[in-house]
Amino acid sequence: MTQPPAPIDALFQTRRRALYALAFQRLGSAADAEDAVQDTYLKCRDVAWGSVQSPEAMLTRIHLNVIHDIRRRRRRSVELADADGSEAVCIPAAAPDPEETLLARRRLRAAQAGIDALPPVCRRVFTLCRIDGLSHADISAVTGLSRPAVEKHIVRAMQRLRRSVRD
């Protein structure tokens, strides 16, 4: 991991209150909003900022993706509270049967092995698209690749992953 350059630190500090407000508005929790801001900063450390044309747009996109991830995690859990609402406990939602879990774990291991086997540039483009949720244009800006090259890497990655999961 690399440290974000000083201008990105400055941009992050300038936008911190706005990022917090956006996260609080979408998540409804001060703790989750603060977590989202911190996670956004950590994700910014993985971006090659020198090739980003619009750092503010990239920062916002990363933040929105972090918020989306937090909301997705929430849907996977159930919150139980006492009748008076004083004690809330968050437990995982009902799990699928053991056979489904085993099959899902095998598919996940196969997918991870397939991702690990991708060439480095292809793997980076794929993870920026499918895991971080960046658009092809944003990936092009981050990596310095042309948009058609980004699309080509994503198609190749998907083909290889389908084969690795199927085999």
PDB file of C-alpha atoms in Angstrom:
ATOM      1  CA  MET A   1       0.000   0.000   0.000  1.00  0.00           C
ATOM      2  CA  THR A   2       1.168   3.485  -0.753  1.00  0.00           C
ATOM      3  CA  GLN A   3       0.453   6.666   1.150  1.00  0.00           C
ATOM      4  CA  PRO A   4      -1.877   9.077  -0.621  1.00  0.00           C
ATOM      5  CA  PRO A   5      -0.010  12.122  -1.903  1.00  0.00           C
ATOM      6  CA  ALA A   6      -0.324  15.318   0.116  1.00  0.00           C
ATOM      7  CA  PRO A   7      -2.838  16.967  -2.289  1.00  0.00           C
ATOM      8  CA  ILE A   8      -5.165  13.995  -1.787  1.00  0.00           C
ATOM      9  CA  ASP A   9      -4.774  14.315   1.983  1.00  0.00           C
ATOM     10  CA  ALA A  10      -5.693  17.982   1.635  1.00  0.00           C
ATOM     11  CA  LEU A  11      -8.696  17.155  -0.560  1.00  0.00           C
ATOM     12  CA  PHE A  12      -9.800  14.468   1.886  1.00  0.00           C
ATOM     13  CA  GLN A  13      -9.560  16.847   4.856  1.00  0.00           C
ATOM     14  CA  THR A  14     -11.428  19.542   2.927  1.00  0.00           C
ATOM     15  CA  ARG A  15     -14.222  17.117   2.001  1.00  0.00           C
ATOM     16  CA  ARG A  16     -14.289  15.166   5.290  1.00  0.00           C
ATOM     17  CA  ARG A  17     -17.362  16.944   6.708  1.00  0.00           C
ATOM     18  CA  ALA A  18     -19.259  16.543   3.436  1.00  0.00           C
ATOM     19  CA  LEU A  19     -18.288  12.858   3.271  1.00  0.00           C
ATOM     20  CA  TYR A  20     -19.464  12.360   6.848  1.00  0.00           C
ATOM     21  CA  ALA A  21     -22.754  14.178   6.140  1.00  0.00           C
ATOM     22  CA  LEU A  22     -23.399  12.066   3.052  1.00  0.00           C
ATOM     23  CA  ALA A  23     -22.658   8.854   4.937  1.00  0.00           C
ATOM     24  CA  PHE A  24     -24.822   9.889   7.889  1.00  0.00           C
ATOM     25  CA  GLN A  25     -27.689  10.799   5.551  1.00  0.00           C
ATOM     26  CA  ARG A  26     -27.515   7.438   3.765  1.00  0.00           C
ATOM     27  CA  LEU A  27     -26.694   5.236   6.759  1.00  0.00           C
ATOM     28  CA  GLY A  28     -28.540   6.995   9.592  1.00  0.00           C
ATOM     29  CA  SER A  29     -25.861   6.185  12.157  1.00  0.00           C
ATOM     30  CA  ALA A  30     -23.025   8.360  13.402  1.00  0.00           C
ATOM     31  CA  ALA A  31     -20.808   5.332  14.057  1.00  0.00           C
ATOM     32  CA  ASP A  32     -21.419   3.892  10.582  1.00  0.00           C
ATOM     33  CA  ALA A  33     -20.853   7.315   9.008  1.00  0.00           C
ATOM     34  CA  GLU A  34     -17.499   7.663  10.768  1.00  0.00           C
ATOM     35  CA  ASP A  35     -16.558   4.119   9.742  1.00  0.00           C
ATOM     36  CA  ALA A  36     -17.458   4.955   6.140  1.00  0.00           C
ATOM     37  CA  VAL A  37     -15.237   8.046   6.169  1.00  0.00           C
ATOM     38  CA  GLN A  38     -12.319   6.070   7.612  1.00  0.00           C
ATOM     39  CA  ASP A  39     -12.805   3.203   5.147  1.00  0.00           C
ATOM     40  CA  THR A  40     -12.884   5.731   2.311  1.00  0.00           C
ATOM     41  CA  TYR A  41      -9.545   7.148   3.408  1.00  0.00           C
ATOM     42  CA  LEU A  42      -8.031   3.665   3.569  1.00  0.00           C
ATOM     43  CA  LYS A  43      -9.310   2.808   0.084  1.00  0.00           C
ATOM     44  CA  CYS A  44      -7.820   6.053  -1.226  1.00  0.00           C
ATOM     45  CA  ARG A  45      -4.420   4.678  -0.307  1.00  0.00           C
ATOM     46  CA  ASP A  46      -4.737   2.039  -3.076  1.00  0.00           C
ATOM     47  CA  VAL A  47      -5.471   4.476  -5.907  1.00  0.00           C
ATOM     48  CA  ALA A  48      -2.814   5.678  -8.358  1.00  0.00           C
ATOM     49  CA  TRP A  49      -3.826   9.326  -7.978  1.00  0.00           C
ATOM     50  CA  GLY A  50      -1.315  10.638 -10.494  1.00  0.00           C
ATOM     51  CA  SER A  51      -3.426   9.379 -13.386  1.00  0.00           C
ATOM     52  CA  VAL A  52      -6.830  10.435 -11.993  1.00  0.00           C
ATOM     53  CA  GLN A  53      -8.322  13.326 -13.946  1.00  0.00           C
ATOM     54  CA  SER A  54     -10.877  14.299 -11.307  1.00  0.00           C
ATOM     55  CA  PRO A  55      -9.691  13.456  -7.779  1.00  0.00           C
ATOM     56  CA  GLU A  56     -12.838  14.885  -6.193  1.00  0.00           C
ATOM     57  CA  ALA A  57     -15.082  12.701  -8.379  1.00  0.00           C
ATOM     58  CA  MET A  58     -12.919   9.681  -7.628  1.00  0.00           C
ATOM     59  CA  LEU A  59     -13.054  10.383  -3.887  1.00  0.00           C
ATOM     60  CA  THR A  60     -16.846  10.665  -4.049  1.00  0.00           C
ATOM     61  CA  ARG A  61     -17.153   7.433  -6.069  1.00  0.00           C
ATOM     62  CA  ILE A  62     -14.977   5.551  -3.577  1.00  0.00           C
ATOM     63  CA  HIS A  63     -17.056   6.937  -0.693  1.00  0.00           C
ATOM     64  CA  LEU A  64     -20.363   5.969  -2.316  1.00  0.00           C
ATOM     65  CA  ASN A  65     -19.037   2.446  -2.867  1.00  0.00           C
ATOM     66  CA  VAL A  66     -18.028   2.203   0.800  1.00  0.00           C
ATOM     67  CA  ILE A  67     -21.514   3.339   1.859  1.00  0.00           C
ATOM     68  CA  HIS A  68     -23.039   0.755  -0.471  1.00  0.00           C
ATOM     69  CA  ASP A  69     -20.853  -1.969   1.067  1.00  0.00           C
ATOM     70  CA  ILE A  70     -21.957  -1.020   4.586  1.00  0.00           C
ATOM     71  CA  ARG A  71     -25.618  -1.094   3.564  1.00  0.00           C
ATOM     72  CA  ARG A  72     -25.114  -4.493   1.919  1.00  0.00           C
ATOM     73  CA  ARG A  73     -23.541  -5.845   5.126  1.00  0.00           C
ATOM     74  CA  ARG A  74     -26.524  -4.569   7.100  1.00  0.00           C
ATOM     75  CA  ARG A  75     -28.946  -6.509   4.916  1.00  0.00           C
ATOM     76  CA  ARG A  76     -27.083  -9.692   5.808  1.00  0.00           C
ATOM     77  CA  SER A  77     -27.765  -9.282   9.520  1.00  0.00           C
ATOM     78  CA  VAL A  78     -30.811  -8.981  11.732  1.00  0.00           C
ATOM     79  CA  GLU A  79     -31.042  -6.561  14.649  1.00  0.00           C
ATOM     80  CA  LEU A  80     -32.919  -7.677  17.737  1.00  0.00           C
ATOM     81  CA  ALA A  81     -33.969  -5.250  20.451  1.00  0.00           C
ATOM     82  CA  ASP A  82     -35.667  -5.625  23.807  1.00  0.00           C
ATOM     83  CA  ALA A  83     -39.324  -4.678  23.896  1.00  0.00           C
ATOM     84  CA  ASP A  84     -38.393  -1.232  25.214  1.00  0.00           C
ATOM     85  CA  GLY A  85     -35.696  -0.866  22.542  1.00  0.00           C
ATOM     86  CA  SER A  86     -32.939  -0.373  25.092  1.00  0.00           C
ATOM     87  CA  GLU A  87     -30.667  -3.294  24.214  1.00  0.00           C
ATOM     88  CA  ALA A  88     -29.965  -3.970  20.547  1.00  0.00           C
ATOM     89  CA  VAL A  89     -28.045  -7.025  19.441  1.00  0.00           C
ATOM     90  CA  CYS A  90     -26.961  -7.600  15.871  1.00  0.00           C
ATOM     91  CA  ILE A  91     -26.859 -11.257  14.806  1.00  0.00           C
ATOM     92  CA  PRO A  92     -26.224 -12.790  11.400  1.00  0.00           C
ATOM     93  CA  ALA A  93     -29.296 -13.593   9.325  1.00  0.00           C
ATOM     94  CA  ALA A  94     -30.346 -17.239   9.109  1.00  0.00           C
ATOM     95  CA  ALA A  95     -27.647 -19.260   7.368  1.00  0.00           C
ATOM     96  CA  PRO A  96     -28.353 -21.593   4.445  1.00  0.00           C
ATOM     97  CA  ASP A  97     -28.123 -25.324   4.964  1.00  0.00           C
ATOM     98  CA  PRO A  98     -24.620 -26.809   5.376  1.00  0.00           C
ATOM     99  CA  GLU A  99     -24.524 -28.311   1.866  1.00  0.00           C
ATOM    100  CA  GLU A 100     -25.229 -24.920   0.271  1.00  0.00           C
ATOM    101  CA  THR A 101     -22.576 -23.355   2.476  1.00  0.00           C
ATOM    102  CA  LEU A 102     -20.002 -25.963   1.452  1.00  0.00           C
ATOM    103  CA  LEU A 103     -20.772 -25.491  -2.264  1.00  0.00           C
ATOM    104  CA  ALA A 104     -20.607 -21.721  -1.917  1.00  0.00           C
ATOM    105  CA  ARG A 105     -17.237 -21.948  -0.162  1.00  0.00           C
ATOM    106  CA  ARG A 106     -15.881 -24.170  -2.931  1.00  0.00           C
ATOM    107  CA  ARG A 107     -17.074 -21.714  -5.592  1.00  0.00           C
ATOM    108  CA  LEU A 108     -15.583 -18.838  -3.631  1.00  0.00           C
ATOM    109  CA  ARG A 109     -12.205 -20.598  -3.344  1.00  0.00           C
ATOM    110  CA  ALA A 110     -12.270 -21.377  -7.078  1.00  0.00           C
ATOM    111  CA  ALA A 111     -13.133 -17.755  -7.885  1.00  0.00           C
ATOM    112  CA  GLN A 112     -10.381 -16.447  -5.599  1.00  0.00           C
ATOM    113  CA  ALA A 113      -7.865 -18.830  -7.160  1.00  0.00           C
ATOM    114  CA  GLY A 114      -9.003 -17.658 -10.597  1.00  0.00           C
ATOM    115  CA  ILE A 115      -8.587 -14.002  -9.603  1.00  0.00           C
ATOM    116  CA  ASP A 116      -5.147 -14.711  -8.139  1.00  0.00           C
ATOM    117  CA  ALA A 117      -4.116 -16.435 -11.396  1.00  0.00           C
ATOM    118  CA  LEU A 118      -4.999 -13.411 -13.547  1.00  0.00           C
ATOM    119  CA  PRO A 119      -2.145 -11.325 -14.929  1.00  0.00           C
ATOM    120  CA  PRO A 120      -1.488  -8.343 -12.607  1.00  0.00           C
ATOM    121  CA  VAL A 121      -2.981  -5.627 -14.835  1.00  0.00           C
ATOM    122  CA  CYS A 122      -6.017  -7.759 -15.671  1.00  0.00           C
ATOM    123  CA  ARG A 123      -6.521  -8.558 -11.962  1.00  0.00           C
ATOM    124  CA  ARG A 124      -6.296  -4.883 -10.991  1.00  0.00           C
ATOM    125  CA  VAL A 125      -8.781  -3.812 -13.674  1.00  0.00           C
ATOM    126  CA  PHE A 126     -11.154  -6.620 -12.685  1.00  0.00           C
ATOM    127  CA  THR A 127     -11.053  -5.787  -8.964  1.00  0.00           C
ATOM    128  CA  LEU A 128     -11.517  -2.071  -9.610  1.00  0.00           C
ATOM    129  CA  CYS A 129     -14.599  -2.881 -11.691  1.00  0.00           C
ATOM    130  CA  ARG A 130     -16.251  -5.825  -9.956  1.00  0.00           C
ATOM    131  CA  ILE A 131     -15.152  -5.363  -6.364  1.00  0.00           C
ATOM    132  CA  ASP A 132     -14.671  -1.608  -6.000  1.00  0.00           C
ATOM    133  CA  GLY A 133     -17.519  -0.791  -8.416  1.00  0.00           C
ATOM    134  CA  LEU A 134     -15.680   1.769 -10.536  1.00  0.00           C
ATOM    135  CA  SER A 135     -16.922   2.581 -14.024  1.00  0.00           C
ATOM    136  CA  HIS A 136     -14.813   1.771 -17.068  1.00  0.00           C
ATOM    137  CA  ALA A 137     -14.049   5.480 -17.478  1.00  0.00           C
ATOM    138  CA  ASP A 138     -12.896   5.754 -13.844  1.00  0.00           C
ATOM    139  CA  ILE A 139     -10.743   2.636 -14.207  1.00  0.00           C
ATOM    140  CA  SER A 140      -9.222   4.125 -17.338  1.00  0.00           C
ATOM    141  CA  ALA A 141      -8.402   7.291 -15.390  1.00  0.00           C
ATOM    142  CA  VAL A 142      -6.946   5.360 -12.454  1.00  0.00           C
ATOM    143  CA  THR A 143      -4.839   2.908 -14.451  1.00  0.00           C
ATOM    144  CA  GLY A 144      -3.913   5.012 -17.465  1.00  0.00           C
ATOM    145  CA  LEU A 145      -5.269   2.338 -19.824  1.00  0.00           C
ATOM    146  CA  SER A 146      -7.571   3.252 -22.688  1.00  0.00           C
ATOM    147  CA  ARG A 147     -11.240   2.500 -22.183  1.00  0.00           C
ATOM    148  CA  PRO A 148     -11.229  -0.293 -24.831  1.00  0.00           C
ATOM    149  CA  ALA A 149      -8.220  -1.856 -23.068  1.00  0.00           C
ATOM    150  CA  VAL A 150     -10.099  -1.738 -19.758  1.00  0.00           C
ATOM    151  CA  GLU A 151     -13.098  -3.444 -21.370  1.00  0.00           C
ATOM    152  CA  LYS A 152     -10.842  -6.071 -22.958  1.00  0.00           C
ATOM    153  CA  HIS A 153      -9.235  -6.876 -19.591  1.00  0.00           C
ATOM    154  CA  ILE A 154     -12.638  -7.211 -17.917  1.00  0.00           C
ATOM    155  CA  VAL A 155     -13.932  -9.551 -20.642  1.00  0.00           C
ATOM    156  CA  ARG A 156     -10.792 -11.699 -20.446  1.00  0.00           C
ATOM    157  CA  ALA A 157     -10.971 -11.825 -16.657  1.00  0.00           C
ATOM    158  CA  MET A 158     -14.628 -12.873 -16.737  1.00  0.00           C
ATOM    159  CA  GLN A 159     -13.910 -15.608 -19.300  1.00  0.00           C
ATOM    160  CA  ARG A 160     -11.044 -16.991 -17.225  1.00  0.00           C
ATOM    161  CA  LEU A 161     -13.056 -16.839 -14.011  1.00  0.00           C
ATOM    162  CA  ARG A 162     -16.016 -18.630 -15.559  1.00  0.00           C
ATOM    163  CA  ARG A 163     -13.663 -21.416 -16.656  1.00  0.00           C
ATOM    164  CA  SER A 164     -11.977 -21.652 -13.253  1.00  0.00           C
ATOM    165  CA  VAL A 165     -15.278 -21.799 -11.365  1.00  0.00           C
ATOM    166  CA  ARG A 166     -16.800 -24.258 -13.850  1.00  0.00           C
ATOM    167  CA  ASP A 167     -13.802 -26.656 -13.733  1.00  0.00           C
TER     168      ASP A 167
END
